[in-house]
Amino acid sequence: MEYQQGKDREQLTLYSTCLDDMVPADNSVRFIDQFVEQLDLQELGFNSLATQGRPPYHPGDLLKLYIYGYMNRMRSSRHLEKECHRNLEVIWLLKNLKPDHNTIARFRKNNPKAIARVFRASVSIAKNFNLIGGELIAGDSTKLRAQNSKKNNYNNKKVQRHLDYIDQKLAAHNKALAQADKDNKTEIKKEIAQRKIQRVKYEQIQKELKENTSTENPQLSTSDPDSRHQI
């Protein structure tokens, strides 16, 4: 059986195309490139690295790499460094620059506020081109208990837990009643009466649950009988 054969790795090849032709016109890296190029990086607060020794990388190039990593879920600086050597999109975006992971990490560490301003600028541009509505859907962090909350929903196990708890309390109250003096007996008797009223309530709920044969695990909601608790 014949198979397709690869080319000899040592064979010299003359490519008839440039790097720009290898990246499609609708590739997202072209948008990243144009977006960063129109930003005023100095006004946004980006700081250039020290000029001692070899020239530093331009903040715009590192920002392009950061945005590319954000869009493609690459958060590791070492991962981004590796992509600079093998990913054709990144090679095009950075014009074949290959910053190491320390440079990438320092850029991210030294410019957190400036990077945040860049993302706010991207939202402004998207809103300007009607790509987003910009409407506030919800901005309230208040937590409210609904009328038919879990507190008002019962099943057989929950009712039995309540009944066992009440029985324990009644036993403790009766023991305390036997040891209490006349002044304390009145208060303990009131607590015993309240526990008995609660027990009657849960016994009634338990009875209704046992009579419900429509499902294997019946539920009862006291405020809204039609609602069910979802796990």
PDB file of N, CA and C in Angstrom, residues 111-145:
ATOM      1  N   ASN A 111       2.148  47.115  34.695  1.00  0.00           N
ATOM      2  CA  ASN A 111       1.142  47.950  34.017  1.00  0.00           C
ATOM      3  C   ASN A 111      -0.295  47.483  34.253  1.00  0.00           C
ATOM      4  N   PRO A 112      -0.687  47.115  35.472  1.00  0.00           N
ATOM      5  CA  PRO A 112      -2.059  46.610  35.678  1.00  0.00           C
ATOM      6  C   PRO A 112      -3.129  47.667  35.420  1.00  0.00           C
ATOM      7  N   LYS A 113      -2.893  48.908  35.865  1.00  0.00           N
ATOM      8  CA  LYS A 113      -3.899  49.961  35.679  1.00  0.00           C
ATOM      9  C   LYS A 113      -4.012  50.357  34.213  1.00  0.00           C
ATOM     10  N   ALA A 114      -2.876  50.422  33.526  1.00  0.00           N
ATOM     11  CA  ALA A 114      -2.902  50.776  32.108  1.00  0.00           C
ATOM     12  C   ALA A 114      -3.621  49.705  31.290  1.00  0.00           C
ATOM     13  N   ILE A 115      -3.405  48.443  31.622  1.00  0.00           N
ATOM     14  CA  ILE A 115      -4.084  47.357  30.914  1.00  0.00           C
ATOM     15  C   ILE A 115      -5.588  47.432  31.150  1.00  0.00           C
ATOM     16  N   ALA A 116      -5.991  47.772  32.374  1.00  0.00           N
ATOM     17  CA  ALA A 116      -7.423  47.926  32.666  1.00  0.00           C
ATOM     18  C   ALA A 116      -8.033  49.050  31.823  1.00  0.00           C
ATOM     19  N   ARG A 117      -7.267  50.131  31.631  1.00  0.00           N
ATOM     20  CA  ARG A 117      -7.768  51.239  30.798  1.00  0.00           C
ATOM     21  C   ARG A 117      -7.920  50.802  29.337  1.00  0.00           C
ATOM     22  N   VAL A 118      -7.045  49.913  28.886  1.00  0.00           N
ATOM     23  CA  VAL A 118      -7.147  49.407  27.512  1.00  0.00           C
ATOM     24  C   VAL A 118      -8.450  48.655  27.321  1.00  0.00           C
ATOM     25  N   PHE A 119      -8.828  47.842  28.286  1.00  0.00           N
ATOM     26  CA  PHE A 119     -10.068  47.083  28.155  1.00  0.00           C
ATOM     27  C   PHE A 119     -11.285  47.996  28.230  1.00  0.00           C
ATOM     28  N   ARG A 120     -11.181  49.055  29.001  1.00  0.00           N
ATOM     29  CA  ARG A 120     -12.282  50.028  29.012  1.00  0.00           C
ATOM     30  C   ARG A 120     -12.378  50.728  27.653  1.00  0.00           C
ATOM     31  N   ALA A 121     -11.222  50.983  27.045  1.00  0.00           N
ATOM     32  CA  ALA A 121     -11.221  51.598  25.716  1.00  0.00           C
ATOM     33  C   ALA A 121     -11.839  50.663  24.687  1.00  0.00           C
ATOM     34  N   SER A 122     -11.598  49.358  24.810  1.00  0.00           N
ATOM     35  CA  SER A 122     -12.191  48.405  23.873  1.00  0.00           C
ATOM     36  C   SER A 122     -13.709  48.384  23.991  1.00  0.00           C
ATOM     37  N   VAL A 123     -14.222  48.546  25.217  1.00  0.00           N
ATOM     38  CA  VAL A 123     -15.674  48.611  25.408  1.00  0.00           C
ATOM     39  C   VAL A 123     -16.240  49.871  24.762  1.00  0.00           C
ATOM     40  N   SER A 124     -15.516  50.979  24.891  1.00  0.00           N
ATOM     41  CA  SER A 124     -15.967  52.241  24.280  1.00  0.00           C
ATOM     42  C   SER A 124     -16.031  52.126  22.758  1.00  0.00           C
ATOM     43  N   ILE A 125     -15.033  51.478  22.174  1.00  0.00           N
ATOM     44  CA  ILE A 125     -15.023  51.308  20.722  1.00  0.00           C
ATOM     45  C   ILE A 125     -16.169  50.406  20.285  1.00  0.00           C
ATOM     46  N   ALA A 126     -16.384  49.315  21.017  1.00  0.00           N
ATOM     47  CA  ALA A 126     -17.475  48.403  20.676  1.00  0.00           C
ATOM     48  C   ALA A 126     -18.828  49.097  20.777  1.00  0.00           C
ATOM     49  N   LYS A 127     -18.981  49.945  21.786  1.00  0.00           N
ATOM     50  CA  LYS A 127     -20.235  50.686  21.931  1.00  0.00           C
ATOM     51  C   LYS A 127     -20.395  51.700  20.815  1.00  0.00           C
ATOM     52  N   ASN A 128     -19.291  52.313  20.388  1.00  0.00           N
ATOM     53  CA  ASN A 128     -19.344  53.314  19.318  1.00  0.00           C
ATOM     54  C   ASN A 128     -19.803  52.701  17.995  1.00  0.00           C
ATOM     55  N   PHE A 129     -19.431  51.441  17.746  1.00  0.00           N
ATOM     56  CA  PHE A 129     -19.820  50.755  16.509  1.00  0.00           C
ATOM     57  C   PHE A 129     -21.095  49.913  16.694  1.00  0.00           C
ATOM     58  N   ASN A 130     -21.811  50.158  17.810  1.00  0.00           N
ATOM     59  CA  ASN A 130     -23.073  49.461  18.089  1.00  0.00           C
ATOM     60  C   ASN A 130     -22.912  47.946  18.163  1.00  0.00           C
ATOM     61  N   LEU A 131     -21.733  47.509  18.644  1.00  0.00           N
ATOM     62  CA  LEU A 131     -21.519  46.080  18.834  1.00  0.00           C
ATOM     63  C   LEU A 131     -22.082  45.602  20.154  1.00  0.00           C
ATOM     64  N   ILE A 132     -22.277  46.523  21.087  1.00  0.00           N
ATOM     65  CA  ILE A 132     -22.913  46.203  22.362  1.00  0.00           C
ATOM     66  C   ILE A 132     -23.932  47.294  22.665  1.00  0.00           C
ATOM     67  N   GLY A 133     -24.934  46.939  23.455  1.00  0.00           N
ATOM     68  CA  GLY A 133     -25.986  47.900  23.770  1.00  0.00           C
ATOM     69  C   GLY A 133     -25.587  48.894  24.839  1.00  0.00           C
ATOM     70  N   GLY A 134     -24.742  48.456  25.777  1.00  0.00           N
ATOM     71  CA  GLY A 134     -24.324  49.341  26.853  1.00  0.00           C
ATOM     72  C   GLY A 134     -25.416  49.621  27.864  1.00  0.00           C
ATOM     73  N   GLU A 135     -26.420  48.745  27.941  1.00  0.00           N
ATOM     74  CA  GLU A 135     -27.516  48.944  28.884  1.00  0.00           C
ATOM     75  C   GLU A 135     -27.235  48.188  30.177  1.00  0.00           C
ATOM     76  N   LEU A 136     -27.634  48.784  31.281  1.00  0.00           N
ATOM     77  CA  LEU A 136     -27.465  48.149  32.583  1.00  0.00           C
ATOM     78  C   LEU A 136     -28.604  47.165  32.822  1.00  0.00           C
ATOM     79  N   ILE A 137     -28.248  45.889  32.916  1.00  0.00           N
ATOM     80  CA  ILE A 137     -29.269  44.858  33.152  1.00  0.00           C
ATOM     81  C   ILE A 137     -29.558  44.723  34.644  1.00  0.00           C
ATOM     82  N   ALA A 138     -28.522  44.629  35.452  1.00  0.00           N
ATOM     83  CA  ALA A 138     -28.693  44.495  36.895  1.00  0.00           C
ATOM     84  C   ALA A 138     -27.445  45.006  37.588  1.00  0.00           C
ATOM     85  N   GLY A 139     -27.648  45.761  38.633  1.00  0.00           N
ATOM     86  CA  GLY A 139     -26.508  46.271  39.377  1.00  0.00           C
ATOM     87  C   GLY A 139     -26.737  46.226  40.871  1.00  0.00           C
ATOM     88  N   ASP A 140     -27.607  45.342  41.301  1.00  0.00           N
ATOM     89  CA  ASP A 140     -27.977  45.262  42.709  1.00  0.00           C
ATOM     90  C   ASP A 140     -27.401  43.987  43.305  1.00  0.00           C
ATOM     91  N   SER A 141     -26.674  44.120  44.391  1.00  0.00           N
ATOM     92  CA  SER A 141     -26.088  42.940  45.034  1.00  0.00           C
ATOM     93  C   SER A 141     -26.895  42.467  46.231  1.00  0.00           C
ATOM     94  N   THR A 142     -28.098  42.995  46.395  1.00  0.00           N
ATOM     95  CA  THR A 142     -28.922  42.617  47.542  1.00  0.00           C
ATOM     96  C   THR A 142     -29.420  41.189  47.397  1.00  0.00           C
ATOM     97  N   LYS A 143     -29.335  40.416  48.459  1.00  0.00           N
ATOM     98  CA  LYS A 143     -29.834  39.048  48.460  1.00  0.00           C
ATOM     99  C   LYS A 143     -31.141  39.003  49.242  1.00  0.00           C
ATOM    100  N   LEU A 144     -32.195  38.583  48.589  1.00  0.00           N
ATOM    101  CA  LEU A 144     -33.523  38.552  49.194  1.00  0.00           C
ATOM    102  C   LEU A 144     -34.038  37.129  49.271  1.00  0.00           C
ATOM    103  N   ARG A 145     -34.773  36.821  50.316  1.00  0.00           N
ATOM    104  CA  ARG A 145     -35.438  35.529  50.429  1.00  0.00           C
ATOM    105  C   ARG A 145     -36.810  35.629  49.776  1.00  0.00           C
TER     106      ARG A 145
END
